[in-house]
mmCIF file of N, CA and C in Angstrom:
data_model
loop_
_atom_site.group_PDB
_atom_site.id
_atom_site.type_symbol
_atom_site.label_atom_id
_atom_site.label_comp_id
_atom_site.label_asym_id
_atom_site.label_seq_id
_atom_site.Cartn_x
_atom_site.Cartn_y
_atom_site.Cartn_z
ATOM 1 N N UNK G 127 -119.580 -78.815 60.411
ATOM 2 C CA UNK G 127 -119.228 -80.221 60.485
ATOM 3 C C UNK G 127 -119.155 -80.784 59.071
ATOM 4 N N UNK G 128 -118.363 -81.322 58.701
ATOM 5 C CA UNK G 128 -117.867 -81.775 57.652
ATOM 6 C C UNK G 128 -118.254 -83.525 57.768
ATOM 7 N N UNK G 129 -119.006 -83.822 56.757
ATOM 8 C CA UNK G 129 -119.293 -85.581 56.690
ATOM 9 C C UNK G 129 -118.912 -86.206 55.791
ATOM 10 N N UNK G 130 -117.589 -87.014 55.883
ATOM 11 C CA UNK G 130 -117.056 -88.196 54.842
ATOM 12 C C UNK G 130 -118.196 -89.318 54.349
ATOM 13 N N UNK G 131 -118.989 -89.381 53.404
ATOM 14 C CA UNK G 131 -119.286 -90.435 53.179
ATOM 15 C C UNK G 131 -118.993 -90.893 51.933
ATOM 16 N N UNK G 132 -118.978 -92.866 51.713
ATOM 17 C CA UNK G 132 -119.154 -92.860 50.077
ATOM 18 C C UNK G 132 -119.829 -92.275 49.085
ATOM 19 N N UNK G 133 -119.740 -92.356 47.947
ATOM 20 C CA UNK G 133 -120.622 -91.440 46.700
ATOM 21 C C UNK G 133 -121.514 -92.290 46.958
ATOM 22 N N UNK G 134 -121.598 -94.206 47.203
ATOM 23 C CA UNK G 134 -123.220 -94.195 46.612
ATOM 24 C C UNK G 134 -124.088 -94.374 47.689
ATOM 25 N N UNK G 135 -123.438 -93.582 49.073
ATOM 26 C CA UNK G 135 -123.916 -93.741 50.297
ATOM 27 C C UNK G 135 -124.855 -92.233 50.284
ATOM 28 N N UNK G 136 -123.965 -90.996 49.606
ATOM 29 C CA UNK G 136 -124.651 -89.713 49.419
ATOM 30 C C UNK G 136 -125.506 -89.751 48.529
ATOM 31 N N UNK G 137 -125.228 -90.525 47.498
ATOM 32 C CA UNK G 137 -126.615 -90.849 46.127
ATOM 33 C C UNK G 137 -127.854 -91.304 46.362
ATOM 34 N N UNK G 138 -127.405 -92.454 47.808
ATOM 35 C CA UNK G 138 -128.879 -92.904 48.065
ATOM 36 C C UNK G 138 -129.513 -91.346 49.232
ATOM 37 N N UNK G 139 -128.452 -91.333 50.127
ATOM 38 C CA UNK G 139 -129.393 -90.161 50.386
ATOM 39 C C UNK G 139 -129.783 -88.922 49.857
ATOM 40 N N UNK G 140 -129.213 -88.575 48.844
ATOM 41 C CA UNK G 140 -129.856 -87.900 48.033
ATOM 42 C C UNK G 140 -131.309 -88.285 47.064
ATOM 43 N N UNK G 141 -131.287 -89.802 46.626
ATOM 44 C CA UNK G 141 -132.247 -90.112 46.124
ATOM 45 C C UNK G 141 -134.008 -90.611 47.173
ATOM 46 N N UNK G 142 -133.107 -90.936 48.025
ATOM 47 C CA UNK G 142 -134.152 -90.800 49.405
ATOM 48 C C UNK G 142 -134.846 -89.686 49.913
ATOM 49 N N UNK G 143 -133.998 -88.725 49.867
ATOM 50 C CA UNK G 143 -135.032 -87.582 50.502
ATOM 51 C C UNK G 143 -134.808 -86.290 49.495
ATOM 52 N N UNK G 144 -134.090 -86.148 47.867
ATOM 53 C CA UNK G 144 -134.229 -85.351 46.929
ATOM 54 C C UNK G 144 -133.074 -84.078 47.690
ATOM 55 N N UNK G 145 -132.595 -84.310 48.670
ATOM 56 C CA UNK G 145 -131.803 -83.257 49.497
ATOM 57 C C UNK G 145 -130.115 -83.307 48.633
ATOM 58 N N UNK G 146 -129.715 -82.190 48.034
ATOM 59 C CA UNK G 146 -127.987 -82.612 47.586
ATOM 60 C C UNK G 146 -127.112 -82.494 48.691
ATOM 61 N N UNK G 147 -127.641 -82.477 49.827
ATOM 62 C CA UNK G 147 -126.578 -81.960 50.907
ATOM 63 C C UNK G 147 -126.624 -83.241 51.903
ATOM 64 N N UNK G 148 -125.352 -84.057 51.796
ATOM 65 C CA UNK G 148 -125.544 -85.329 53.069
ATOM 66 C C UNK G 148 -125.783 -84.716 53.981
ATOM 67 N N UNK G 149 -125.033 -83.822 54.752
ATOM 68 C CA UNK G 149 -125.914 -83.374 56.178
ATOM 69 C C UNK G 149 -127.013 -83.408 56.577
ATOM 70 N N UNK G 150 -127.920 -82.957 55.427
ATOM 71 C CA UNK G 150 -129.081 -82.222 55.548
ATOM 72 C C UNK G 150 -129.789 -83.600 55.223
ATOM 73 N N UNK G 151 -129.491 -84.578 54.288
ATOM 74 C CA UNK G 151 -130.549 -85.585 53.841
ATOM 75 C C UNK G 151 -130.018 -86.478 55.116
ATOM 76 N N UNK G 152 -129.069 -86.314 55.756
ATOM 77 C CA UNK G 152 -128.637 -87.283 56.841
ATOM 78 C C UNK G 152 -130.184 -87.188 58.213
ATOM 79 N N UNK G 153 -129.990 -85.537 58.572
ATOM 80 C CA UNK G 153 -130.574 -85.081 59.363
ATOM 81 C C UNK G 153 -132.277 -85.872 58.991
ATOM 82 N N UNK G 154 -133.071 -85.564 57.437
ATOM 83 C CA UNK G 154 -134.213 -85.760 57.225
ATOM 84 C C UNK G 154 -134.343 -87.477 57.326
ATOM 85 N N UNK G 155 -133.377 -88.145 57.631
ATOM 86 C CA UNK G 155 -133.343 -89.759 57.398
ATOM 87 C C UNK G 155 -133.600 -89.623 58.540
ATOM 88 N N UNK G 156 -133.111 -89.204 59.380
ATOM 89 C CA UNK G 156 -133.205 -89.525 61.074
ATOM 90 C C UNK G 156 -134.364 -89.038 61.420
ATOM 91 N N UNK G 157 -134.659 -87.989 61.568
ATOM 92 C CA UNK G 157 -136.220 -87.124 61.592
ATOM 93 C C UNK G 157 -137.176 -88.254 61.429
ATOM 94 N N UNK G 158 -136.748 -88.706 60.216
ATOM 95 C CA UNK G 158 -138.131 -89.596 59.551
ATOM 96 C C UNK G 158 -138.306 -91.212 60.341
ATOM 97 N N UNK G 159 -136.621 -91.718 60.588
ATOM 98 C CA UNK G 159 -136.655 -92.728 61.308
ATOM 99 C C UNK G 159 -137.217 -92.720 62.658
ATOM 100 N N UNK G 160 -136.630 -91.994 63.351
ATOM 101 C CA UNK G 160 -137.344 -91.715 64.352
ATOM 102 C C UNK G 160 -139.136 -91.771 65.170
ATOM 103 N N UNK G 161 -139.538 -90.415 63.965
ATOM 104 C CA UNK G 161 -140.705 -90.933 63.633
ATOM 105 C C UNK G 161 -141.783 -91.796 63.350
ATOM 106 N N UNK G 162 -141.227 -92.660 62.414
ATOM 107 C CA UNK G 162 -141.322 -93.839 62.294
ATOM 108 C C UNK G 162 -141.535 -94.798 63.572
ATOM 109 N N UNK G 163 -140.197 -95.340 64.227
ATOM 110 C CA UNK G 163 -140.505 -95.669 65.420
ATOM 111 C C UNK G 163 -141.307 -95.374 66.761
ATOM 112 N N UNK G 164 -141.223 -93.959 66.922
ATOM 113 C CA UNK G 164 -141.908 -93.333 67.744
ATOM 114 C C UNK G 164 -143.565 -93.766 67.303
ATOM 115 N N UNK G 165 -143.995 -93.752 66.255
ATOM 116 C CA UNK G 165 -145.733 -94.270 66.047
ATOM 117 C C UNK G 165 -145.809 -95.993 65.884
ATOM 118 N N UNK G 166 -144.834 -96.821 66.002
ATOM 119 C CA UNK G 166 -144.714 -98.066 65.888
ATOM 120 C C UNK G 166 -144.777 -98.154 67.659
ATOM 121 N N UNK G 167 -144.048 -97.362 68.228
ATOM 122 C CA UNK G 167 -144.057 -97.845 69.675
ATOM 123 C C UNK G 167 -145.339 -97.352 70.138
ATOM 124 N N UNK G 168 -145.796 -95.910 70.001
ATOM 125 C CA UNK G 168 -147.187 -95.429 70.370
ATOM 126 C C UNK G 168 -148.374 -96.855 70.189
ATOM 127 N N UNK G 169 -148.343 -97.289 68.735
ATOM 128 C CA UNK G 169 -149.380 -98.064 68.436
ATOM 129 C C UNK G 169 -148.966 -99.117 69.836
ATOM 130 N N UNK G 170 -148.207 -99.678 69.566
ATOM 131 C CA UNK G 170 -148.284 -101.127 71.098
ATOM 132 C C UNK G 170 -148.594 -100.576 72.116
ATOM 133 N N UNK G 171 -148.005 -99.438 72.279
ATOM 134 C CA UNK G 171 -148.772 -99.061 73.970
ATOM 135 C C UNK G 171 -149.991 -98.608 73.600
ATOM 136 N N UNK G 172 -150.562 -98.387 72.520
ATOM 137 C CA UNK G 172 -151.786 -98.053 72.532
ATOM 138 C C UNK G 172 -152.974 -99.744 72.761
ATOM 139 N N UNK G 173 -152.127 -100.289 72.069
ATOM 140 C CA UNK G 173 -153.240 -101.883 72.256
ATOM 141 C C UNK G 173 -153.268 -102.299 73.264
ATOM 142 N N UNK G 174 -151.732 -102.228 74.345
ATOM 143 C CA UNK G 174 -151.499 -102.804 75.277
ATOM 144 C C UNK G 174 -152.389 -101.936 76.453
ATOM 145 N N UNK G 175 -152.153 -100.917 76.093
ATOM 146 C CA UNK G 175 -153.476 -100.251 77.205
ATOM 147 C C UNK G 175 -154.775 -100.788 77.023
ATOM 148 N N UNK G 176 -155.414 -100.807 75.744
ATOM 149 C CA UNK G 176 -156.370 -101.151 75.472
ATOM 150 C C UNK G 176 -156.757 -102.444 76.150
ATOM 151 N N UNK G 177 -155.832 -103.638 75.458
ATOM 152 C CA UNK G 177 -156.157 -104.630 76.197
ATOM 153 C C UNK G 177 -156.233 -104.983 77.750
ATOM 154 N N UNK G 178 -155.364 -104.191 78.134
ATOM 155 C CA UNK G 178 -155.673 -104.192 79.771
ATOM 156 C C UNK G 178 -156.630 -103.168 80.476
ATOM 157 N N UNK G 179 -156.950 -102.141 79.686
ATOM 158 C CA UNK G 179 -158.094 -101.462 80.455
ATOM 159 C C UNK G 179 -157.139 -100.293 81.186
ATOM 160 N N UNK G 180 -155.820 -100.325 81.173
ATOM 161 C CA UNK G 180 -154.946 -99.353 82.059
ATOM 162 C C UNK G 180 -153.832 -98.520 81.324
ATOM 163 N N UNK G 181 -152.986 -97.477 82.064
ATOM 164 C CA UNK G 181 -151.849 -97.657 81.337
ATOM 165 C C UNK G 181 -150.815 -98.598 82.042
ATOM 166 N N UNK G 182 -149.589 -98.657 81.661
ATOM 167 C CA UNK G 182 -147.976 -99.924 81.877
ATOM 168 C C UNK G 182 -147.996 -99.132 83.586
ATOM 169 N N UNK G 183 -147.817 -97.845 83.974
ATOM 170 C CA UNK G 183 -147.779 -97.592 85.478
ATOM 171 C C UNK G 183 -148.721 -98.200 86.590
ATOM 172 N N UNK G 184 -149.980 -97.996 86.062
ATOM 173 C CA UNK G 184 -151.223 -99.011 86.875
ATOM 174 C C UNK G 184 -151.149 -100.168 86.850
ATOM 175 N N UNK G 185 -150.510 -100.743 85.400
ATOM 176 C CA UNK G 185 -150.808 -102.553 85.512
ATOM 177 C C UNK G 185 -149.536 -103.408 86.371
ATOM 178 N N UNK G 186 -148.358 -101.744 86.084
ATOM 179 C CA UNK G 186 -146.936 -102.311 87.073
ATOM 180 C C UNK G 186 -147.449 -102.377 88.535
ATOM 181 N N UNK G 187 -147.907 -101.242 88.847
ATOM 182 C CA UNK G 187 -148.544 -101.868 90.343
ATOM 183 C C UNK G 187 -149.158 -102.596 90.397
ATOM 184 N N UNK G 188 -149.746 -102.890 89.800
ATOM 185 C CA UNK G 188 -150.793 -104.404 90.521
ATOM 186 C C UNK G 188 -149.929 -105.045 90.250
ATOM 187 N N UNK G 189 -149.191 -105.776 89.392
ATOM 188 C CA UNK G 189 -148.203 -106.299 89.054
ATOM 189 C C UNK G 189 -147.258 -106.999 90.198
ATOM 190 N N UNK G 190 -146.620 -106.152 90.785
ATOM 191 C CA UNK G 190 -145.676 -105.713 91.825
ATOM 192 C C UNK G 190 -146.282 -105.939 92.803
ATOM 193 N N UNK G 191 -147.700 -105.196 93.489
ATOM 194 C CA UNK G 191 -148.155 -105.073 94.723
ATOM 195 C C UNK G 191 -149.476 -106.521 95.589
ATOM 196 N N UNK G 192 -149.841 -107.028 93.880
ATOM 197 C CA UNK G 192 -150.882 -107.896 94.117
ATOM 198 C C UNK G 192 -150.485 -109.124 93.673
ATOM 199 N N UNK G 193 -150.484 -109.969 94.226
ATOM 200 C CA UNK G 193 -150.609 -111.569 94.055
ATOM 201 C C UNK G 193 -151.181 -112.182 93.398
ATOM 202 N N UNK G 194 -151.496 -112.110 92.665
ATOM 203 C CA UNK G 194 -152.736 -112.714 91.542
ATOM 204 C C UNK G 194 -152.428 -113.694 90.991
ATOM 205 N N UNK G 195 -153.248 -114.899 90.815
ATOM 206 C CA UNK G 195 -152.843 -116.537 89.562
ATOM 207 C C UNK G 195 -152.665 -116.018 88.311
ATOM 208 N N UNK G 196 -153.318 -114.765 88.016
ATOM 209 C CA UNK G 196 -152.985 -114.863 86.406
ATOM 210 C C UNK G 196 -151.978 -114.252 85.793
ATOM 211 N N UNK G 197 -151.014 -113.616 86.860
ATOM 212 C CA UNK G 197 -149.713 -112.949 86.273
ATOM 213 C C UNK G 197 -148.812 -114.332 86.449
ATOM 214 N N UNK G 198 -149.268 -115.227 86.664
ATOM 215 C CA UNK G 198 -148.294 -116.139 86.476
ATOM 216 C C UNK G 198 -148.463 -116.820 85.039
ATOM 217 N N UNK G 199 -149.213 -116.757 84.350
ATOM 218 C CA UNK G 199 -149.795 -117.020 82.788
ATOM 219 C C UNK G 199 -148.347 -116.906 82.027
ATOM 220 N N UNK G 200 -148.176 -117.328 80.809
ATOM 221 C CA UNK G 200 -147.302 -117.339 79.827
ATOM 222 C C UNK G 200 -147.805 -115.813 79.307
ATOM 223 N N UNK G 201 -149.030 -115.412 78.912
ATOM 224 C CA UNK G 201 -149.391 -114.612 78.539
ATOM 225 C C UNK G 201 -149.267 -113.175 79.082
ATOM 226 N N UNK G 202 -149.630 -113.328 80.012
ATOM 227 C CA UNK G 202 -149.483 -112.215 81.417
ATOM 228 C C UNK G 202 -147.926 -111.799 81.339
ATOM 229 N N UNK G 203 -147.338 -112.670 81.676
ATOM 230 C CA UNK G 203 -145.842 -112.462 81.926
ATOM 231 C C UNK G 203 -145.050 -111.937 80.528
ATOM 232 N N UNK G 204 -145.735 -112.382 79.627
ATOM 233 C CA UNK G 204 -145.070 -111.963 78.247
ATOM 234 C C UNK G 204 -145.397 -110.840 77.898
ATOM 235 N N UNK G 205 -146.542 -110.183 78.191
ATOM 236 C CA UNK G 205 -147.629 -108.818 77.506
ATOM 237 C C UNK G 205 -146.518 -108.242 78.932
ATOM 238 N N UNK G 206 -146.604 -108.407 79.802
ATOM 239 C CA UNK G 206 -145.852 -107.472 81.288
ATOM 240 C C UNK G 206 -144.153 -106.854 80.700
ATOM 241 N N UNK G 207 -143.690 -108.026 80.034
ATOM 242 C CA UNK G 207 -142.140 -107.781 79.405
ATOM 243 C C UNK G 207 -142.096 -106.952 78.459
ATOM 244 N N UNK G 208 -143.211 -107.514 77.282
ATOM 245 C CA UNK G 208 -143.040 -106.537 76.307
ATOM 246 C C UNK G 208 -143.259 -105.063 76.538
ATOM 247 N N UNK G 209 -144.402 -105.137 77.057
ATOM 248 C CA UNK G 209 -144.809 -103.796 77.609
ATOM 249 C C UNK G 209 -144.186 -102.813 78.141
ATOM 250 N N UNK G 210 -143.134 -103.237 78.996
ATOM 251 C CA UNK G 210 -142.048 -102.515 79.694
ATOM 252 C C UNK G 210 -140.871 -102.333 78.478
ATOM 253 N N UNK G 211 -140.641 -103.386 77.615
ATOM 254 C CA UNK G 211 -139.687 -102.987 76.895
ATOM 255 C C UNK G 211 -140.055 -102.053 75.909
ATOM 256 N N UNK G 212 -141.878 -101.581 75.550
ATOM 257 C CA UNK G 212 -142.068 -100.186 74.381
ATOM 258 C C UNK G 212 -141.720 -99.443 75.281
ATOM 259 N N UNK G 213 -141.885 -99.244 77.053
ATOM 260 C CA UNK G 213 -141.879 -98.595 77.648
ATOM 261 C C UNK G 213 -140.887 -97.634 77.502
ATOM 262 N N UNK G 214 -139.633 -98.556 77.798
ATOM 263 C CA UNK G 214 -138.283 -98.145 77.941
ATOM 264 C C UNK G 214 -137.526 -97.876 76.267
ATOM 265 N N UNK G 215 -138.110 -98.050 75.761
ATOM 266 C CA UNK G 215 -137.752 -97.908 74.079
ATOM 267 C C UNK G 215 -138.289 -96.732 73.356
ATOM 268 N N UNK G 216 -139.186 -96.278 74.007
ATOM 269 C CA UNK G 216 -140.092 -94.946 73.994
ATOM 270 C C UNK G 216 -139.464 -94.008 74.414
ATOM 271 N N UNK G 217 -138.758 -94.117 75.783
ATOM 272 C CA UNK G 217 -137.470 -93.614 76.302
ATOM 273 C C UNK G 217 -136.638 -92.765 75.712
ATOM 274 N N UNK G 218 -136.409 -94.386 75.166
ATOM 275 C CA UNK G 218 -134.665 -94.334 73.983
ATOM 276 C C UNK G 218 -135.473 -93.236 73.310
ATOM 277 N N UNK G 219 -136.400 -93.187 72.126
ATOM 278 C CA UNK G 219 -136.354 -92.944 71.196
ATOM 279 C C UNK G 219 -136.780 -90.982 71.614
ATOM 280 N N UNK G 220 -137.363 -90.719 72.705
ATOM 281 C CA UNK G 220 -137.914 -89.466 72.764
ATOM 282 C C UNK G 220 -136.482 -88.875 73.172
ATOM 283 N N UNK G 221 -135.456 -90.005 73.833
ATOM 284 C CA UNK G 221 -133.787 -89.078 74.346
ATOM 285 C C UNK G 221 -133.121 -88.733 73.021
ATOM 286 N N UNK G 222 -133.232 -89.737 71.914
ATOM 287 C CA UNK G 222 -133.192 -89.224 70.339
ATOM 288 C C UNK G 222 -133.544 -88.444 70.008
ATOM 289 N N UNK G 223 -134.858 -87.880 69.657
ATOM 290 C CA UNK G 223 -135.111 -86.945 69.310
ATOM 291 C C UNK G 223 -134.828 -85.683 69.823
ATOM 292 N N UNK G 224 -134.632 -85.595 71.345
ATOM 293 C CA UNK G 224 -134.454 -84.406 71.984
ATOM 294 C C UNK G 224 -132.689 -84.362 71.521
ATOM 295 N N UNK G 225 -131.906 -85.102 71.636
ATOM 296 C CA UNK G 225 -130.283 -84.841 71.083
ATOM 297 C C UNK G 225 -130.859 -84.513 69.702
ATOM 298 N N UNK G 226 -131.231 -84.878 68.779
ATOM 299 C CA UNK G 226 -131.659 -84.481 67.043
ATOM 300 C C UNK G 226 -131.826 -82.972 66.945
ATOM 301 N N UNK G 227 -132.883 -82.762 67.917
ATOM 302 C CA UNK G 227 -133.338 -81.541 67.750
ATOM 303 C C UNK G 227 -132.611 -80.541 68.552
ATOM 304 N N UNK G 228 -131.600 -80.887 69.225
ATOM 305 C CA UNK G 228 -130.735 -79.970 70.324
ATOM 306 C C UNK G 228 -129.843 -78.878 69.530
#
C-alpha cells in the first residue's frame, strides 16, 4: 500500500514517533491513539462502577426493571447516559483495534 501524504504531514510523523516510514509511523500513531482512549474510557467505567457499587449491566437492569424516585434525579439520569455512552465507545474503540491489528 502506497500512502500519499504532504512532506510536513510525514515530518511530523516522523518527528512524533522517530519512524522514516509514514506507514509505519502512521500505524504507531494509531496504536498509541487508541490506547490512549481505550485507558481514558477504562478510567470512567472504572469510577462509574465505583460510584455505583455495580457494573453499567446491573445498574441497566435496575434501571429498566425497577421504579425508583432517584433515577429520576438530574444526576441519575446523567451518570445512566454517560455511562452507556463509555459503554458503547469502548465498543467503537476495541472494533478499532481489532481492524488495526487484523
Amino acid at each position: 500500500m502506497t500512502l500519499a501524504l504532504p512532506k510536513s504531514t510525514a515530518q511530523l510523523l516522523k518527528e512524533l514517533t522517530g519512524d522514516p516510514r509514514p506507514e509505519t509511523a502512521l500505524f504507531i500513531i494509531l496504536k498509541d491513539a487508541i490506547a490512549h482512549r481505550l485507558e481514558r474510557v477504562k478510567a470512567g467505567l472504572r469510577d462509574y462502577k465505583a460510584k455505583h457499587g455495580m457494573p453499567f449491566d446491573e445498574y441497566k437492569h435496575l434501571w429498566e426493571t425497577e421504579n425508583r424516585p432517584e433515577h429520576y434525579s438530574y444526576e441519575a439520569e446523567t451518570d445512566y447516559l454517560e455511562w452507556e455512552a463509555l459503554v458503547t465507545y469502548k465498543k467503537r474503540i476495541d472494533k478499532a483495534a481489532r481492524l488495526l491489528y487484523s
